[in-house]
PDB file of C-alpha atoms in Angstrom:
ATOM      1  CA  MET V   1       0.000   0.000   0.000  1.00 43.00           C
ATOM      2  CA  LEU V   2       2.984   2.291   0.434  1.00 49.00           C
ATOM      3  CA  ASN V   3       3.586   2.408  -3.327  1.00 52.00           C
ATOM      4  CA  MET V   4       0.049   3.362  -4.292  1.00 51.00           C
ATOM      5  CA  PRO V   5      -0.272   5.684  -7.261  1.00 60.00           C
ATOM      6  CA  ARG V   6      -0.139   9.387  -6.485  1.00 66.00           C
ATOM      7  CA  TYR V   7      -3.775   9.907  -7.475  1.00 72.00           C
ATOM      8  CA  GLY V   8      -4.761   7.476  -4.710  1.00 89.00           C
ATOM      9  CA  ARG V   9      -2.954   9.584  -2.143  1.00 90.00           C
ATOM     10  CA  ILE V  10      -4.479  12.777  -3.507  1.00 89.00           C
ATOM     11  CA  SER V  11      -7.936  11.217  -3.287  1.00 93.00           C
ATOM     12  CA  ARG V  12      -7.361  10.081   0.290  1.00 95.00           C
ATOM     13  CA  PHE V  13      -5.983  13.513   1.179  1.00 93.00           C
ATOM     14  CA  ALA V  14      -9.074  15.100  -0.319  1.00 93.00           C
ATOM     15  CA  VAL V  15     -11.347  12.891   1.787  1.00 95.00           C
ATOM     16  CA  ILE V  16      -9.534  13.595   5.071  1.00 95.00           C
ATOM     17  CA  GLY V  17      -8.785  17.211   4.194  1.00 88.00           C
ATOM     18  CA  GLY V  18     -12.344  17.820   3.072  1.00 89.00           C
ATOM     19  CA  ALA V  19     -13.741  16.301   6.243  1.00 95.00           C
ATOM     20  CA  SER V  20     -11.268  18.310   8.358  1.00 91.00           C
ATOM     21  CA  THR V  21     -12.178  21.476   6.513  1.00 88.00           C
ATOM     22  CA  LEU V  22     -15.885  20.833   6.995  1.00 95.00           C
ATOM     23  CA  ILE V  23     -15.301  20.152  10.691  1.00 96.00           C
ATOM     24  CA  TYR V  24     -13.354  23.414  10.977  1.00 92.00           C
ATOM     25  CA  GLY V  25     -15.871  25.463   9.013  1.00 92.00           C
ATOM     26  CA  ALA V  26     -18.930  24.071  10.770  1.00 93.00           C
ATOM     27  CA  CYS V  27     -17.422  24.474  14.238  1.00 93.00           C
ATOM     28  CA  ALA V  28     -16.156  28.003  13.519  1.00 92.00           C
ATOM     29  CA  LEU V  29     -19.481  29.152  12.130  1.00 90.00           C
ATOM     30  CA  LEU V  30     -21.517  27.449  14.850  1.00 90.00           C
ATOM     31  CA  LEU V  31     -19.359  28.810  17.670  1.00 91.00           C
ATOM     32  CA  SER V  32     -19.471  32.336  16.240  1.00 88.00           C
ATOM     33  CA  ARG V  33     -23.069  31.908  15.025  1.00 82.00           C
ATOM     34  CA  GLY V  34     -21.873  32.902  11.554  1.00 67.00           C
ATOM     35  CA  GLY V  35     -22.343  36.557  12.341  1.00 58.00           C
ATOM     36  CA  THR V  36     -26.052  36.135  13.117  1.00 66.00           C
ATOM     37  CA  GLY V  37     -27.437  36.374  16.617  1.00 68.00           C
ATOM     38  CA  ALA V  38     -25.428  36.317  19.810  1.00 74.00           C
ATOM     39  CA  ALA V  39     -22.092  34.605  19.281  1.00 75.00           C
ATOM     40  CA  ILE V  40     -21.032  31.826  21.633  1.00 86.00           C
ATOM     41  CA  LEU V  41     -17.410  32.902  21.116  1.00 89.00           C
ATOM     42  CA  PRO V  42     -15.772  35.846  19.335  1.00 89.00           C
ATOM     43  CA  ALA V  43     -14.814  35.016  15.737  1.00 86.00           C
ATOM     44  CA  THR V  44     -11.095  34.680  16.488  1.00 86.00           C
ATOM     45  CA  LEU V  45     -11.538  32.321  19.434  1.00 91.00           C
ATOM     46  CA  ALA V  46     -14.206  30.333  17.589  1.00 91.00           C
ATOM     47  CA  SER V  47     -11.798  29.885  14.701  1.00 87.00           C
ATOM     48  CA  ALA V  48      -8.973  28.723  16.986  1.00 86.00           C
ATOM     49  CA  VAL V  49     -11.155  26.197  18.837  1.00 92.00           C
ATOM     50  CA  ALA V  50     -12.571  24.890  15.575  1.00 93.00           C
ATOM     51  CA  TYR V  51      -9.080  24.544  14.130  1.00 87.00           C
ATOM     52  CA  ALA V  52      -7.906  22.497  17.117  1.00 87.00           C
ATOM     53  CA  VAL V  53     -10.866  20.118  16.849  1.00 91.00           C
ATOM     54  CA  ALA V  54     -10.301  19.649  13.125  1.00 90.00           C
ATOM     55  CA  GLY V  55      -6.563  19.171  13.734  1.00 88.00           C
ATOM     56  CA  LEU V  56      -7.104  16.112  15.924  1.00 90.00           C
ATOM     57  CA  PHE V  57      -9.163  14.479  13.221  1.00 95.00           C
ATOM     58  CA  SER V  58      -6.669  15.532  10.557  1.00 92.00           C
ATOM     59  CA  TYR V  59      -3.591  13.999  12.233  1.00 95.00           C
ATOM     60  CA  ALA V  60      -5.212  10.613  12.734  1.00 94.00           C
ATOM     61  CA  GLY V  61      -6.764  10.606   9.271  1.00 96.00           C
ATOM     62  CA  HIS V  62      -3.614  11.575   7.410  1.00 94.00           C
ATOM     63  CA  LYS V  63      -1.338   9.302   9.427  1.00 95.00           C
ATOM     64  CA  TYR V  64      -3.479   6.177   9.131  1.00 93.00           C
ATOM     65  CA  PHE V  65      -5.455   6.738   5.926  1.00 94.00           C
ATOM     66  CA  THR V  66      -3.836   9.276   3.591  1.00 93.00           C
ATOM     67  CA  PHE V  67      -0.164   8.443   4.039  1.00 90.00           C
ATOM     68  CA  VAL V  68      -0.572   5.061   5.793  1.00 89.00           C
ATOM     69  CA  SER V  69       2.466   5.905   7.877  1.00 90.00           C
ATOM     70  CA  ALA V  70       4.168   3.488  10.233  1.00 89.00           C
ATOM     71  CA  GLY V  71       6.419   6.288  11.447  1.00 92.00           C
ATOM     72  CA  ALA V  72       6.780   6.985  15.124  1.00 93.00           C
ATOM     73  CA  HIS V  73       4.456   9.507  16.737  1.00 90.00           C
ATOM     74  CA  ALA V  74       7.563  10.971  18.416  1.00 93.00           C
ATOM     75  CA  PHE V  75       8.869  11.918  14.964  1.00 92.00           C
ATOM     76  CA  GLU V  76       5.682  12.761  13.085  1.00 95.00           C
ATOM     77  CA  LEU V  77       3.510  14.388  15.723  1.00 93.00           C
ATOM     78  CA  PRO V  78       5.864  17.308  16.502  1.00 95.00           C
ATOM     79  CA  ARG V  79       6.195  18.035  12.789  1.00 96.00           C
ATOM     80  CA  PHE V  80       2.449  17.815  12.332  1.00 96.00           C
ATOM     81  CA  LEU V  81       1.924  20.135  15.314  1.00 93.00           C
ATOM     82  CA  LEU V  82       4.342  22.686  13.841  1.00 96.00           C
ATOM     83  CA  LEU V  83       2.514  22.561  10.521  1.00 95.00           C
ATOM     84  CA  ASN V  84      -0.791  22.761  12.358  1.00 89.00           C
ATOM     85  CA  ALA V  85       0.464  25.774  14.341  1.00 92.00           C
ATOM     86  CA  THR V  86       1.110  27.551  11.058  1.00 93.00           C
ATOM     87  CA  GLY V  87      -2.422  26.757   9.912  1.00 86.00           C
ATOM     88  CA  LEU V  88      -3.763  27.835  13.286  1.00 82.00           C
ATOM     89  CA  ALA V  89      -1.922  31.144  12.983  1.00 91.00           C
ATOM     90  CA  THR V  90      -3.654  31.606   9.649  1.00 90.00           C
ATOM     91  CA  ALA V  91      -7.012  30.659  11.169  1.00 85.00           C
ATOM     92  CA  ILE V  92      -6.470  33.298  13.872  1.00 87.00           C
ATOM     93  CA  ALA V  93      -4.869  36.039  11.798  1.00 94.00           C
ATOM     94  CA  LEU V  94      -7.481  36.096   9.055  1.00 93.00           C
ATOM     95  CA  PRO V  95     -10.472  36.703  11.379  1.00 92.00           C
ATOM     96  CA  VAL V  96      -8.502  39.310  13.353  1.00 95.00           C
ATOM     97  CA  LEU V  97      -7.615  41.191  10.201  1.00 96.00           C
ATOM     98  CA  LEU V  98     -10.720  40.678   8.098  1.00 95.00           C
ATOM     99  CA  THR V  99     -13.512  40.520  10.698  1.00 93.00           C
ATOM    100  CA  GLU V 100     -12.288  42.558  13.644  1.00 92.00           C
ATOM    101  CA  LYS V 101     -10.230  45.169  11.764  1.00 94.00           C
ATOM    102  CA  LEU V 102     -12.004  45.432   8.418  1.00 95.00           C
ATOM    103  CA  GLY V 103     -15.535  44.501   9.508  1.00 94.00           C
ATOM    104  CA  MET V 104     -16.036  41.718   6.975  1.00 94.00           C
ATOM    105  CA  PRO V 105     -18.507  38.897   7.657  1.00 94.00           C
ATOM    106  CA  VAL V 106     -17.145  35.903   9.599  1.00 91.00           C
ATOM    107  CA  ALA V 107     -17.620  33.661   6.568  1.00 93.00           C
ATOM    108  CA  VAL V 108     -14.879  35.477   4.593  1.00 95.00           C
ATOM    109  CA  PRO V 109     -11.889  34.484   6.777  1.00 93.00           C
ATOM    110  CA  VAL V 110     -13.371  31.024   7.362  1.00 90.00           C
ATOM    111  CA  VAL V 111     -13.598  30.375   3.612  1.00 92.00           C
ATOM    112  CA  LEU V 112     -10.104  31.767   2.974  1.00 92.00           C
ATOM    113  CA  THR V 113      -8.672  29.534   5.715  1.00 88.00           C
ATOM    114  CA  CYS V 114     -10.500  26.558   4.215  1.00 84.00           C
ATOM    115  CA  ILE V 115      -8.756  27.175   0.881  1.00 88.00           C
ATOM    116  CA  ALA V 116      -5.209  28.200   1.860  1.00 88.00           C
ATOM    117  CA  VAL V 117      -4.452  25.755   4.652  1.00 83.00           C
ATOM    118  CA  PRO V 118      -5.249  22.508   2.781  1.00 81.00           C
ATOM    119  CA  LEU V 119      -3.098  23.532  -0.190  1.00 86.00           C
ATOM    120  CA  VAL V 120      -0.061  24.125   1.996  1.00 89.00           C
ATOM    121  CA  ASN V 121      -0.767  21.050   4.110  1.00 87.00           C
ATOM    122  CA  TYR V 122      -0.739  18.589   1.209  1.00 89.00           C
ATOM    123  CA  ILE V 123       2.716  19.650   0.150  1.00 90.00           C
ATOM    124  CA  VAL V 124       4.225  19.801   3.626  1.00 93.00           C
ATOM    125  CA  LEU V 125       2.616  16.604   4.923  1.00 93.00           C
ATOM    126  CA  GLY V 126       3.955  14.557   2.037  1.00 89.00           C
ATOM    127  CA  ARG V 127       7.414  16.102   1.899  1.00 90.00           C
ATOM    128  CA  TRP V 128       8.176  16.629   5.559  1.00 93.00           C
ATOM    129  CA  VAL V 129       5.741  15.240   8.147  1.00 95.00           C
ATOM    130  CA  PHE V 130       5.161  11.766   6.699  1.00 93.00           C
ATOM    131  CA  ARG V 131       8.212  11.714   4.435  1.00 81.00           C
ATOM    132  CA  ASN V 132       9.278   8.182   5.339  1.00 66.00           C
ATOM    133  CA  VAL V 133       6.324   6.817   3.401  1.00 46.00           C
TER     134      VAL V 133
END
C-alpha cells in the first residue's frame, strides 16, 4: 500500500482534508453563530477552537489513511503540530484582520482559511511530516 499511485494519495488527502475542513468550518461558524445572533465565542476564538478540533481528526486521518504511515508519533507528531500551528496562525490572523479590523462577515476568513491551509498542508505533509512513506 505504500507504493500506491499518487492519485490514490491525492484522493485520500481530499477525503480527510475535506472532512477536516468541513469540521473546521462548521465548528467556527456554529461557535461564532456565523455573524447572526449572539455569538457563543468571538470570531477569532471560535476559529482557533474549531481549528484544534479539526486538527485532531486531521492527524489521525492523514497518518493512518492518507499516508498510511508506520512512522513513530515521536517523529511525526511534533512536525504535524508545527505545521498545524502555522495553519492555526492563519485561522487566527485572518479573522482578526478581516472581521475585527475590516468589519467583513465571519464567513470570509473562514472560507479563505479553508482554501489556503489545505493547499499548503498537502505539500508539507507529504514532503516533511510523513516523508518516510
